[in-house]
Short mmCIF file of C-alpha atoms and ligand atoms in Angstrom, two decimals:
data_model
loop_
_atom_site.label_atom_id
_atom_site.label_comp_id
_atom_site.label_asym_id
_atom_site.label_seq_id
_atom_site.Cartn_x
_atom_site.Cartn_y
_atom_site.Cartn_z
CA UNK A 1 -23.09 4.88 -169.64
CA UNK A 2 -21.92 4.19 -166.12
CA UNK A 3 -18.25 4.55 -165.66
CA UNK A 4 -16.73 0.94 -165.23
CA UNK A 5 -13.69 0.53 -163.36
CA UNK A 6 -10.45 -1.42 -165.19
CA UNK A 7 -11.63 -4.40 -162.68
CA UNK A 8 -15.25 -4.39 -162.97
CA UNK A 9 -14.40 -4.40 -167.10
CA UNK A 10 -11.81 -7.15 -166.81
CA UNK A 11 -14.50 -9.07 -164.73
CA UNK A 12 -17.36 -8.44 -167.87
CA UNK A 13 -14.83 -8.97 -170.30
CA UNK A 14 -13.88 -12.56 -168.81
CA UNK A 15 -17.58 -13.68 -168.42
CA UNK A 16 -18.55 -12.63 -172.15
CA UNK A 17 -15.32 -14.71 -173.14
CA UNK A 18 -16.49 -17.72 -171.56
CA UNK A 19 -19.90 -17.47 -172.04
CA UNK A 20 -19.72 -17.34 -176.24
CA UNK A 21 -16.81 -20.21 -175.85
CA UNK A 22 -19.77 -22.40 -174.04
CA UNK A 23 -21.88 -21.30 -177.30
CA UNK A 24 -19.20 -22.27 -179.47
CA UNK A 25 -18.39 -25.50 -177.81
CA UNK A 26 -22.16 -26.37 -177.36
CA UNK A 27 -22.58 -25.66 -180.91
CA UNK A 28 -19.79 -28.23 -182.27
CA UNK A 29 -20.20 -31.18 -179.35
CA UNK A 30 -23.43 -31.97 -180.32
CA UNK A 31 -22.58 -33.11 -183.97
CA UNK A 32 -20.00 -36.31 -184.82
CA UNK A 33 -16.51 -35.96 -186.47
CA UNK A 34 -17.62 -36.71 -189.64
CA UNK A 35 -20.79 -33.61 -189.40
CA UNK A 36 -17.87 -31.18 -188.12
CA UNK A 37 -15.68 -31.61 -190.86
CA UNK A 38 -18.19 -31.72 -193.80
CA UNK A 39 -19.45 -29.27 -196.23
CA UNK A 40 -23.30 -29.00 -195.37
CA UNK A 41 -23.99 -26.43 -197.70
CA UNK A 42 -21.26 -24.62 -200.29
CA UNK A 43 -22.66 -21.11 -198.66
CA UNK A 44 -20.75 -22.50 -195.55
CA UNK A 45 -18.06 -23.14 -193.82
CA UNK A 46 -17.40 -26.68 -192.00
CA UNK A 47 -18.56 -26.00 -188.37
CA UNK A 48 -14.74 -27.10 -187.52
CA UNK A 49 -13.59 -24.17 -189.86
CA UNK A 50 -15.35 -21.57 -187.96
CA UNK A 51 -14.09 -22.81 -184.91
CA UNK A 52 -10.72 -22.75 -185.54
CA UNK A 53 -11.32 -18.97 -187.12
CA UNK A 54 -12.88 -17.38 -183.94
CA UNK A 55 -9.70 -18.52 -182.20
CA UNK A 56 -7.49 -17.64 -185.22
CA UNK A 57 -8.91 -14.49 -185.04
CA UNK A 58 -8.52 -14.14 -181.55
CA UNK A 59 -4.94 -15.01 -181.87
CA UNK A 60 -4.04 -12.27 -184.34
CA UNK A 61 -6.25 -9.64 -182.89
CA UNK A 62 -6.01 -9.95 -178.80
CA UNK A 63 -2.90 -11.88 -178.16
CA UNK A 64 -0.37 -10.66 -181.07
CA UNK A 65 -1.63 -7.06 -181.52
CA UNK A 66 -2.43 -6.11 -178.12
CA UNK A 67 -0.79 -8.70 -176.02
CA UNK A 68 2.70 -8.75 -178.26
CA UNK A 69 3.00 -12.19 -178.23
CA UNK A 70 4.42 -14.58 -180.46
CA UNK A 71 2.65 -16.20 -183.01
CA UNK A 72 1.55 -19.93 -181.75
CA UNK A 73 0.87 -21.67 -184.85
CA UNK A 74 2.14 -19.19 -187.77
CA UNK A 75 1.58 -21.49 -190.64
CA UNK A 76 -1.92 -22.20 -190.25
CA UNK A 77 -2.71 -18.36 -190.10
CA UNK A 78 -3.89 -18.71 -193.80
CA UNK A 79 -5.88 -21.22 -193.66
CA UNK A 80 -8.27 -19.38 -191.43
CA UNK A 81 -8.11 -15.87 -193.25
CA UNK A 82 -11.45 -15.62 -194.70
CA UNK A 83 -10.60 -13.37 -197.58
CA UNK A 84 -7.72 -16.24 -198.82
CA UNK A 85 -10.42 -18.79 -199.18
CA UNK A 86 -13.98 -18.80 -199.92
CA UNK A 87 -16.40 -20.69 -198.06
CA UNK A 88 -17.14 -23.25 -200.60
CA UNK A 89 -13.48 -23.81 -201.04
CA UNK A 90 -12.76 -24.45 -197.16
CA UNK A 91 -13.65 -28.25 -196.94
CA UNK A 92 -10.83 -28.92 -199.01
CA UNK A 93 -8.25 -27.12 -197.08
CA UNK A 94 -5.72 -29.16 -195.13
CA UNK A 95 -7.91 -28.05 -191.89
CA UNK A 96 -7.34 -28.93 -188.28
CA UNK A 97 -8.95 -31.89 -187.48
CA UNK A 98 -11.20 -30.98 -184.21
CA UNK A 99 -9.10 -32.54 -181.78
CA UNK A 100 -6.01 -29.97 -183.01
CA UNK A 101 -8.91 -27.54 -183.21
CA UNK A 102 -10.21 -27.70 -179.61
CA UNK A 103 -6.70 -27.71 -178.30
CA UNK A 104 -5.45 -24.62 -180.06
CA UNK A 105 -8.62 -22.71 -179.14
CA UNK A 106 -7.76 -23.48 -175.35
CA UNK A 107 -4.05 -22.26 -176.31
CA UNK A 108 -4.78 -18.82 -177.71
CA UNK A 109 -7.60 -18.77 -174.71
CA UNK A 110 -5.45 -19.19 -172.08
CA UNK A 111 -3.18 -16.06 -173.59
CA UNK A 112 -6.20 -14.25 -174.31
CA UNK A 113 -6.74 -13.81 -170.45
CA UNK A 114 -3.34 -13.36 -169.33
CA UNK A 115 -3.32 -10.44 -171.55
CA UNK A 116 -6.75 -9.72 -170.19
CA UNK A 117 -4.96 -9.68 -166.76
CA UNK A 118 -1.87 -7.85 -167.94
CA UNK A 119 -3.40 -5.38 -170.36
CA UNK A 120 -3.44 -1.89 -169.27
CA UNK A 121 -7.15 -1.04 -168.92
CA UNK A 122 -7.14 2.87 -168.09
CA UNK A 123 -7.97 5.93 -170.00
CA UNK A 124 -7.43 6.13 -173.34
CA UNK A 125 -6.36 2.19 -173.37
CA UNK A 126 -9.45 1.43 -171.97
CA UNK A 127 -11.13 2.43 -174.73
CA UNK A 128 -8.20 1.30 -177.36
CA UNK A 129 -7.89 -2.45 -175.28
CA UNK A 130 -11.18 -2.52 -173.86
CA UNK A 131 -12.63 -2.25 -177.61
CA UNK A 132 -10.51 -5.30 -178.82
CA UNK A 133 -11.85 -7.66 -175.93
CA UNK A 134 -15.26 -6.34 -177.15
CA UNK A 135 -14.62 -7.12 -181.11
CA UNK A 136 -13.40 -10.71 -179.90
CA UNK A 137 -16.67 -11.24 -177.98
CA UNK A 138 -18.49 -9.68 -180.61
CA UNK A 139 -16.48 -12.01 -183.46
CA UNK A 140 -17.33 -15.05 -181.60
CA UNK A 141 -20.58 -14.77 -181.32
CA UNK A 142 -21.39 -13.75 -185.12
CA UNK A 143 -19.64 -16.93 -185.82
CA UNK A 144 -21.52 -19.02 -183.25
CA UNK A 145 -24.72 -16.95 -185.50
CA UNK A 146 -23.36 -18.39 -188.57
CA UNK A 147 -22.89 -21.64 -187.07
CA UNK A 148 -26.38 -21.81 -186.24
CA UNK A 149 -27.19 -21.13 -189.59
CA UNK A 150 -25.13 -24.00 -190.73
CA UNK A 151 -27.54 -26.48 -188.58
CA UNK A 152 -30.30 -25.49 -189.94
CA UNK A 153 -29.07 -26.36 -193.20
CA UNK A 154 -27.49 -29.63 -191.85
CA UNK A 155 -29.99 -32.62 -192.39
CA UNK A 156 -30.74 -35.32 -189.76
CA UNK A 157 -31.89 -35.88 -186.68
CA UNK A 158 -32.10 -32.68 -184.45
CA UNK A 159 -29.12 -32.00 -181.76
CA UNK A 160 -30.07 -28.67 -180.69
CA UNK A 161 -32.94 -28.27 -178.26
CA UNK A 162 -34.74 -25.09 -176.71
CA UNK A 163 -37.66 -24.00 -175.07
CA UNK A 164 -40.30 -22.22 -177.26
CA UNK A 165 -40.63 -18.69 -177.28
CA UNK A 166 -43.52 -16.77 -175.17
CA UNK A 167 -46.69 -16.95 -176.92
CA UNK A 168 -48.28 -13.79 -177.93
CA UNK A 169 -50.53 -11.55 -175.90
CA UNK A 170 -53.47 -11.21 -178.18
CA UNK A 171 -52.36 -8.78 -180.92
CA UNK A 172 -53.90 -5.23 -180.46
CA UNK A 173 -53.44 -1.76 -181.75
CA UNK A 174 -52.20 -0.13 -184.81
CA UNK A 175 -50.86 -2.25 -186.95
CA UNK A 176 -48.64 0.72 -188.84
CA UNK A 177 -46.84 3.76 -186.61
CA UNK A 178 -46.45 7.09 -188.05
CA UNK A 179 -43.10 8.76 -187.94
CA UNK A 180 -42.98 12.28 -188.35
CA UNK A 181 -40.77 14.51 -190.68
CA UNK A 182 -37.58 15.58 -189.08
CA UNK A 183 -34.28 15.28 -187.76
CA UNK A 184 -32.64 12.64 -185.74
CA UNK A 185 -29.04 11.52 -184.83
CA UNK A 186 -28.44 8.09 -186.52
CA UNK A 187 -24.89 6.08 -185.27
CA UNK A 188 -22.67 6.18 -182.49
CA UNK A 189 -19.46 8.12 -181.24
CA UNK A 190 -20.13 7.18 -177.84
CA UNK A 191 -21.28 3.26 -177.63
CA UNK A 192 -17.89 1.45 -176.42
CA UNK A 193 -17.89 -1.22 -178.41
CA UNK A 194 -19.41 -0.06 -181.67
CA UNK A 195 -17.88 -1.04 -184.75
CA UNK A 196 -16.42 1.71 -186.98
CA UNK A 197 -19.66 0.92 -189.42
CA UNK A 198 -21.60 2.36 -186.76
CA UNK A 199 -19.66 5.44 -186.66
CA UNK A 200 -19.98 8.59 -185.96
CA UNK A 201 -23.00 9.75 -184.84
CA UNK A 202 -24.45 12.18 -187.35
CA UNK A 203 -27.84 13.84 -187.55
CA UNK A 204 -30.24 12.50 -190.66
CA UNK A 205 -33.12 14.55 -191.89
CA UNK A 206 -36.21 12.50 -192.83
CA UNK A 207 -39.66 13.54 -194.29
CA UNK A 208 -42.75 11.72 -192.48
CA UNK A 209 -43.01 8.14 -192.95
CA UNK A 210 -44.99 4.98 -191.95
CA UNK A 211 -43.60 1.89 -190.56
CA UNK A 212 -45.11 -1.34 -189.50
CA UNK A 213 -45.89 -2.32 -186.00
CA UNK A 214 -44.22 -5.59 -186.26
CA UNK A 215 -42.09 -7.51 -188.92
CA UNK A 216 -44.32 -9.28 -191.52
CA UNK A 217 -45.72 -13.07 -190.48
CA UNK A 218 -45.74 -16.26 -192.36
CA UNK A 219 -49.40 -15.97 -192.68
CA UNK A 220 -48.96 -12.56 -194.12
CA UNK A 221 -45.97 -14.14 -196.29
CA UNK A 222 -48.63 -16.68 -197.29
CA UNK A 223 -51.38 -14.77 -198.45
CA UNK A 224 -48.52 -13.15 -201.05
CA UNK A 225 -47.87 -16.97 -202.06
CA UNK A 226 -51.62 -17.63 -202.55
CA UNK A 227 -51.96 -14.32 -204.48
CA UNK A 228 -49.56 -15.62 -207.17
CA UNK A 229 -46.83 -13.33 -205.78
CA UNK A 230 -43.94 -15.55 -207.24
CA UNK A 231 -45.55 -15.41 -210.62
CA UNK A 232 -46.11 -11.72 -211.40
CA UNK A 233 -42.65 -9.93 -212.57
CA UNK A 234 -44.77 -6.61 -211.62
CA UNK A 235 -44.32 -7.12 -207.90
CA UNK A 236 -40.39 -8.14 -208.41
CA UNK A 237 -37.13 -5.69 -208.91
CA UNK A 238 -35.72 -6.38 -212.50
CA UNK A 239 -32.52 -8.38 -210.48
CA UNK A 240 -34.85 -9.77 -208.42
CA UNK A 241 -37.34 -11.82 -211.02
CA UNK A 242 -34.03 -13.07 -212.74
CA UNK A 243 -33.26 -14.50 -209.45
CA UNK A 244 -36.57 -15.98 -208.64
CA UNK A 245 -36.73 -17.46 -212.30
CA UNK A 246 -33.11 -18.76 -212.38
CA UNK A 247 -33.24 -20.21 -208.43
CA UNK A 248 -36.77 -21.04 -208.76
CA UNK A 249 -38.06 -19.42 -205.82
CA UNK A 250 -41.28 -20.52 -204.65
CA UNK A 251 -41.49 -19.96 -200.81
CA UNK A 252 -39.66 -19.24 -198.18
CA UNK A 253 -36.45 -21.28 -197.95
CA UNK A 254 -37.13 -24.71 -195.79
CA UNK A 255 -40.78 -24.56 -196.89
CA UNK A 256 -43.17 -27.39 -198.18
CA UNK A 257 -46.69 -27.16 -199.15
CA UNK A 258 -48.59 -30.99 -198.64
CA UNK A 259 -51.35 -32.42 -200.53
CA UNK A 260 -54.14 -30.36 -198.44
CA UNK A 261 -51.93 -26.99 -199.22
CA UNK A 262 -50.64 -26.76 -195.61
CA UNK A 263 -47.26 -25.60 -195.65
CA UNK A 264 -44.93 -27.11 -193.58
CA UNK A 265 -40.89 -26.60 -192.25
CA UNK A 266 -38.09 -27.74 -191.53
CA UNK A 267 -36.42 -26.42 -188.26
CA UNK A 268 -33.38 -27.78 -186.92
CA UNK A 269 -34.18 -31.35 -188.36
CA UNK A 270 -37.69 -31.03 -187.14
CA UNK A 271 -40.81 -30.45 -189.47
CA UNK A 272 -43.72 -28.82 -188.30
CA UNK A 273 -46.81 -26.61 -189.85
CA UNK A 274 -45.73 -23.02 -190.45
CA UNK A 275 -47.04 -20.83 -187.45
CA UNK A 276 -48.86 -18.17 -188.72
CA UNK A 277 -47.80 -15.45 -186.15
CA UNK A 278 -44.13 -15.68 -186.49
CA UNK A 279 -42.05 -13.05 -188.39
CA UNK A 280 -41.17 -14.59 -191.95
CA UNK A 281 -37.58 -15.83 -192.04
CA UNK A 282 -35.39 -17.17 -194.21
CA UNK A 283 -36.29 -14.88 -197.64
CA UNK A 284 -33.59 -12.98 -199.54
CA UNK A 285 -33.78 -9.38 -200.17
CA UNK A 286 -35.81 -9.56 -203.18
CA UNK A 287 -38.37 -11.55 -202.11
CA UNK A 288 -39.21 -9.15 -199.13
CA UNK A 289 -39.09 -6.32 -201.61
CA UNK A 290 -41.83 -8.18 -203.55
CA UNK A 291 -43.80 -9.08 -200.96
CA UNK A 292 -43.95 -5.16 -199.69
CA UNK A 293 -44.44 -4.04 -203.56
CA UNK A 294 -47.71 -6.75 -203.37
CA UNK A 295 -48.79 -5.02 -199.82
CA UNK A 296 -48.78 -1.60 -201.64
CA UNK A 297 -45.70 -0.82 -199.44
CA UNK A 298 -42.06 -0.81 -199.71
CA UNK A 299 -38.93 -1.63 -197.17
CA UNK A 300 -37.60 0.84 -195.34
CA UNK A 301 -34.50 2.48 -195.80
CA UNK A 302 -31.84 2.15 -193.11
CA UNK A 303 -32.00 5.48 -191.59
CA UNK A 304 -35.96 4.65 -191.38
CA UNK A 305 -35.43 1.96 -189.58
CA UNK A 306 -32.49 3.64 -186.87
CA UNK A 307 -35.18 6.08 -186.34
CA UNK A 308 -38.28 4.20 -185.54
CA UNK A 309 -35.75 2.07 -183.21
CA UNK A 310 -34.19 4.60 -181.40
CA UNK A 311 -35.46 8.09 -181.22
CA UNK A 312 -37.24 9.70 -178.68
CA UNK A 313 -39.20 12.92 -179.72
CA UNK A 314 -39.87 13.56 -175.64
CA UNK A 315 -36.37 13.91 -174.97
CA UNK A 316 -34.91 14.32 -178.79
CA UNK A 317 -32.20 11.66 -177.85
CA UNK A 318 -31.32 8.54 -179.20
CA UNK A 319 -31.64 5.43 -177.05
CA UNK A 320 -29.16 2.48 -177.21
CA UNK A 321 -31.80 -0.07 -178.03
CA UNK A 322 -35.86 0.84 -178.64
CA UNK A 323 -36.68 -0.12 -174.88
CA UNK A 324 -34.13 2.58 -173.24
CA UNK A 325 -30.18 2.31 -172.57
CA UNK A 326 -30.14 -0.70 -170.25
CA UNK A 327 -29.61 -3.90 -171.90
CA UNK A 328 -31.52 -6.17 -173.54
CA UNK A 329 -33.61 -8.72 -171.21
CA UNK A 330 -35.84 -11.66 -171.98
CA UNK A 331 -38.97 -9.96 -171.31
CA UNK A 332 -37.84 -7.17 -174.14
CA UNK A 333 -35.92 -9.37 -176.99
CA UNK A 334 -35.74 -12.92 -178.31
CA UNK A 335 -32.09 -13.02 -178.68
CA UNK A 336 -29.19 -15.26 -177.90
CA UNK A 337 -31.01 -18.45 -179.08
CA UNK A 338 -32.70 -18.93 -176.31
CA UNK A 339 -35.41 -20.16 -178.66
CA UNK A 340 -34.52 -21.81 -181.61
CA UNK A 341 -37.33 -19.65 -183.74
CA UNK A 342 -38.68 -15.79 -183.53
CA UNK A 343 -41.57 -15.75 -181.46
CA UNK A 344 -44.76 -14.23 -182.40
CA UNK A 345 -45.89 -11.20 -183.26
CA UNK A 346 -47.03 -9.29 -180.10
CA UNK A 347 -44.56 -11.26 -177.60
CA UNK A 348 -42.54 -8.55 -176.25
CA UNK A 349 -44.50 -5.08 -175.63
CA UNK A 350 -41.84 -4.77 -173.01
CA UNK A 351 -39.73 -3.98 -176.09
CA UNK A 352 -41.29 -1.12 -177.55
CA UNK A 353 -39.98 1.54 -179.25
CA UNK A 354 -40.78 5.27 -177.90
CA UNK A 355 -43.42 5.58 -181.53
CA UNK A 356 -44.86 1.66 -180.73
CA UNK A 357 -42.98 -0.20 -183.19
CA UNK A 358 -42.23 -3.43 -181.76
CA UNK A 359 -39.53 -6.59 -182.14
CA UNK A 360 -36.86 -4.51 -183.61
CA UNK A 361 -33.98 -6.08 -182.10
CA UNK A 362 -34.20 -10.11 -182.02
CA UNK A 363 -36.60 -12.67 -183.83
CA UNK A 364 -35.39 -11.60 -187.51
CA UNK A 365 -33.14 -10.02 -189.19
CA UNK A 366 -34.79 -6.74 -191.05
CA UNK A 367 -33.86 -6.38 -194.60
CA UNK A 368 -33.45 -2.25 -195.27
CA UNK A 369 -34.06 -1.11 -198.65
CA UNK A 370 -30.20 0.58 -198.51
CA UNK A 371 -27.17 -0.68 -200.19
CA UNK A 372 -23.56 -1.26 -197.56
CA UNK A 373 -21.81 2.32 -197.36
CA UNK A 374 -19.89 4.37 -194.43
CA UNK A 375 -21.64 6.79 -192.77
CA UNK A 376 -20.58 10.52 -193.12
CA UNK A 377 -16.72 10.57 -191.32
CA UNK A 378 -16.49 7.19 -191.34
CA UNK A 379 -12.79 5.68 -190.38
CA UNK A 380 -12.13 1.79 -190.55
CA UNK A 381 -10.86 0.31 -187.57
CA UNK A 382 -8.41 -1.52 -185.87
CA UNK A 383 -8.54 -3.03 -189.66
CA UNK A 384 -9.70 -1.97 -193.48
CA UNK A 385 -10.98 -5.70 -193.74
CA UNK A 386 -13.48 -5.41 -191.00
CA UNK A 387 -16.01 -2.99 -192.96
CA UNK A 388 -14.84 -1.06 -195.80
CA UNK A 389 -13.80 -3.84 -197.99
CA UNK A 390 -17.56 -4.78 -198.66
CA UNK A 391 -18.93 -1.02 -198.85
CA UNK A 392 -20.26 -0.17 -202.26
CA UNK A 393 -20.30 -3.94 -203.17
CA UNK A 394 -23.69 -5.96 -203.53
CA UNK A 395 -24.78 -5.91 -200.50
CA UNK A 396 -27.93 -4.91 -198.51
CA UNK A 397 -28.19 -3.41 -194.93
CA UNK A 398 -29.65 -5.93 -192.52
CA UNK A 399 -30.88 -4.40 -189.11
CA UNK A 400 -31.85 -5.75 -185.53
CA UNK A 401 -30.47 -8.79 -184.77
CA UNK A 402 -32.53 -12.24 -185.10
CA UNK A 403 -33.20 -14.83 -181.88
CA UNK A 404 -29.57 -16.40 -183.09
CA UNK A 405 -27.74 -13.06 -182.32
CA UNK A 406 -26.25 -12.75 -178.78
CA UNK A 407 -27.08 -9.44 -176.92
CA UNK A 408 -23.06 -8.74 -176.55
CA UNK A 409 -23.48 -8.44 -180.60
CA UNK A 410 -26.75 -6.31 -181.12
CA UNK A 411 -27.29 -2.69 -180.33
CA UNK A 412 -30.08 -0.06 -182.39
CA UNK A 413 -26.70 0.94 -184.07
CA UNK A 414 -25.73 -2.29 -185.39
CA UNK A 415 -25.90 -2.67 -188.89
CA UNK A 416 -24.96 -6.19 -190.85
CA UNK A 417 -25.11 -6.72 -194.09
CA UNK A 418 -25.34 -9.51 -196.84
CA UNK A 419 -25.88 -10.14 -200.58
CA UNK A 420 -29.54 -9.61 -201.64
CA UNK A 421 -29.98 -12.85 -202.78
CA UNK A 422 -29.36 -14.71 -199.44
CA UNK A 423 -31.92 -16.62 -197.57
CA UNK A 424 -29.54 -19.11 -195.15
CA UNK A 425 -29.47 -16.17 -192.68
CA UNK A 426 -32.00 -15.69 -190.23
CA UNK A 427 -33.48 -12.58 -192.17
CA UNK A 428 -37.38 -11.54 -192.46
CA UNK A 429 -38.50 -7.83 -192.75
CA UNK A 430 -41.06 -5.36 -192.04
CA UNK A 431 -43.00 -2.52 -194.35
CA UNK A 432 -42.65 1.24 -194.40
CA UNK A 433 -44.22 3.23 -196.85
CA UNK A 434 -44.39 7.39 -197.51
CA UNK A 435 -46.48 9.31 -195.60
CA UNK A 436 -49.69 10.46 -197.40
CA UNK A 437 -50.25 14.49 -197.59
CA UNK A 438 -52.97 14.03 -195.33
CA UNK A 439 -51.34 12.07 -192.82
CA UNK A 440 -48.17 14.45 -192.56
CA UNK A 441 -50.73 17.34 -191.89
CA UNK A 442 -52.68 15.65 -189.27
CA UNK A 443 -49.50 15.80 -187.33
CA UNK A 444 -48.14 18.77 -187.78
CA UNK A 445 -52.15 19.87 -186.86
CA UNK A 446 -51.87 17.60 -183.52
CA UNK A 447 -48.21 19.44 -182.74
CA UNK A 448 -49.70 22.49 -182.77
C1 LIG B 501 -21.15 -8.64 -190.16
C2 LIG B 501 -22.08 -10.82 -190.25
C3 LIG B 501 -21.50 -9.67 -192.28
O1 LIG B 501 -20.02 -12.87 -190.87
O2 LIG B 501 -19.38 -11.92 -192.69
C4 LIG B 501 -17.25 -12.27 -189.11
C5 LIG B 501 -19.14 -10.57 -189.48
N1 LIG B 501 -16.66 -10.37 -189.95
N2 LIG B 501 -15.94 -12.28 -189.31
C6 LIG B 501 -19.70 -11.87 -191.50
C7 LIG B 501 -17.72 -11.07 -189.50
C8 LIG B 501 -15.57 -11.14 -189.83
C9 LIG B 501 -19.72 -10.49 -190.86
N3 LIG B 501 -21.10 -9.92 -190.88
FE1 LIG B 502 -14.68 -13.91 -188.94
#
């Protein structure tokens, strides 16, 4: 990475702040008092709740810790610590209303920058300061993600408009990428503003395996429906089937089948027929682990997945993201809701990985057949309650970012994670499967 002077970092750092406060700001104007403070779904937070958080959060991270300022509102600190209160719970908190809540954002905002200004932002505390700007731009805009999710669960009339994605180039070429057996180095020690998940960088051993092209489509996800997928325990984990029987999963969350067996959506208070081409999104965990069982495949693990992103057998490096090290643009990535849906399978060759595999980072969410744990070495940072609280819990790894992540808060070594049963996240997957005998030696043959 370039060298970036304490200015030129200052200057990045101020422009990310503002940029996910517009998010956060367009995200809450567009939606009455009464929508702000409700509870649209007991899976989440009122939209006022998370707003008042991000600057909460902000407070107790940028200005106390590294600004040493005093505390500006002490007593509503618990109110806004996520591990005091669940999210169902929240609506019934003694909350700021969002006139309190806008003006103590702008408060801790305002001291967020003059310790911006005043923080020293050379050697080592570059890294140490420069790091806790980055988790606060990086905080925001996960929340601003989760926000999102809690409009598309919101019913009514639509508020949030976009323009729709590219369409694809016609689709062409393997649909499945080989990646052969061997060594790679999965995680980061370098990336600035990694989180400690990502950490270190370690080398992973993996035999030969085969990955899909591009995440699996609705149409795809259909054809599973139409096969009787929901109704055959064989395809389904033994957790999973007594989650599809007691939720009574059918489809895709937000889906409806009419009278002619079209099946429609709802999108941000609009309905409109499924698109075929689109990454699937809005399944759980077991549901995509179905669906692969059905294809004859499986998901991949998460070191699959890191690899097919991010190595490059020319040069035996790992790249930043699956294009290269130079950040993500809109020719490579649906990210940063600049469309309010993935795009199509085939949009963005621009975004290729070194093997082919394509749409990695943006569109959806990837489910990864691999439970939450630390990497080899791992050590939490600047807090226990960022990471290693949930490792070894029920959660799955979730890779890649979907078109509702910002690019400030996606990388190839970004990992999220989430229960296996949730489907209000903007999560789809793609296949893997082992490589056949035959296939592993017709590319060790080729090496030769
Ligand atoms: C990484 C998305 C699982 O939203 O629970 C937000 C991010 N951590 N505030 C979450 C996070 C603290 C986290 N995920
Ligand atoms: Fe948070």
């Amino acid at each position: 990475l370039p060298e970036r002077s304490a200015e030129e970092l200052r200057t990045q750092v101020a422009e990310l702040l503002a940029r996910s406060r517009a998010r956060s700001i367009a995200l809450t104007e567009t939606v009455d008092e009464a929508d702000l403070v409700a509870q649209h779904s007991p899976l989440m937070s009122p939209l006022v709740w998370d707003l008042a958080h991000v600057g909460s959060q902000e407070e107790l991270w940028l200005v106390r810790d590294v600004g040493g300022r005093t505390p500006l509102r002490p007593e509503i600190d618990g109110l806004y610590d996520a591990f005091q209160h669940s999210r169902a719970s929240r609506v019934d908190l003694p909350l700021l209303t969002p006139a309190e809540t806008h003006a103590y954002i702008g408060q801790v905002r305002e001291k967020a920058l003059d310790t911006l200004e005043r923080s020293p932002l050379t050697g080592r505390r570059l890294v140490e300061n420069g790091f806790a700007f980055g988790m606060i731009v990086q905080h925001e805009q996960q929340h601003d993600e989760t926000m999102l999710a809690t409009h598309q669960l919101r019913t009514g009339a639509p508020v949030l408009h976009a323009e729709p994605p590219p369409a694809a180039a016609r689709v062409r070429g393997p649909r499945e990428v080989l990646i052969p057996a061997g060594r790679f180095l999965q995680g980061t020690s370098t990336e600035p503003w990694a989180l400690d998940n990502e950490r270190p960088a370690h080398p992973v051993d993996l035999p030969a395996f085969v990955i899909d092209t591009y995440p699996v489509t609705n149409g795809e996800y259909a054809a599973f429906i139409d096969d009787g997928g929901y109704d055959e325990p064989r395809w389904w984990s033994e957790a999973g089937w007594r989650h599809r029987t007691e939720a009574g999963l059918v489809a895709p969350e937000f889906w409806e089948r009419d009278v002619d067996g079209t099946w429609w959506r709802r999108r941000f208070g609009v309905f409109e027929p499924v698109p075929s081409g689109e990454p699937v999104v809005h399944v759980c965990f077991h549901e995509a682990t179905a669906y692969a069982a059905w294809a004859g495949k499986r998901l991949p693990t998460e070191p699959e997945w890191e690899k097919a992103a991010r190595h490059d057998p020319a040069t035996g490096r790992s790249r930043r993201y699956p294009w290269g090290d130079t950040d993500p643009t809109s020719a490579q990535a649906n990210l940063g809701q600049r469309h309010l849906q993935p795009a199509p399978v085939g949009a963005y060759p621009a975004g290729a990985s070194p093997y082919g595999v394509q749409q990695l980072i943006g569109d959806v969410w990837e489910w990864c057949d691999s439970g939450w744990c630390p990497y080899p070495g791992f050590e939490a940072f600047p807090y226990r309650e960022y990471s290693q609280v949930f490792f070894g819990g029920d959660y799955k790894v979730l890779r890649g970012g979907s078109f509702g992540t910002d690019p400030s808060a996606i990388r190839g070594t970004f990992r999220n994670w989430d229960h296996p049963i949730r489907r209000q996240i903007f999560a789809g997957f793609r296949c893997a499967r082992d490589a056949s005998p035959h296939e592993t030696r017709a590319v060790i043959a080729g090496e030769r």
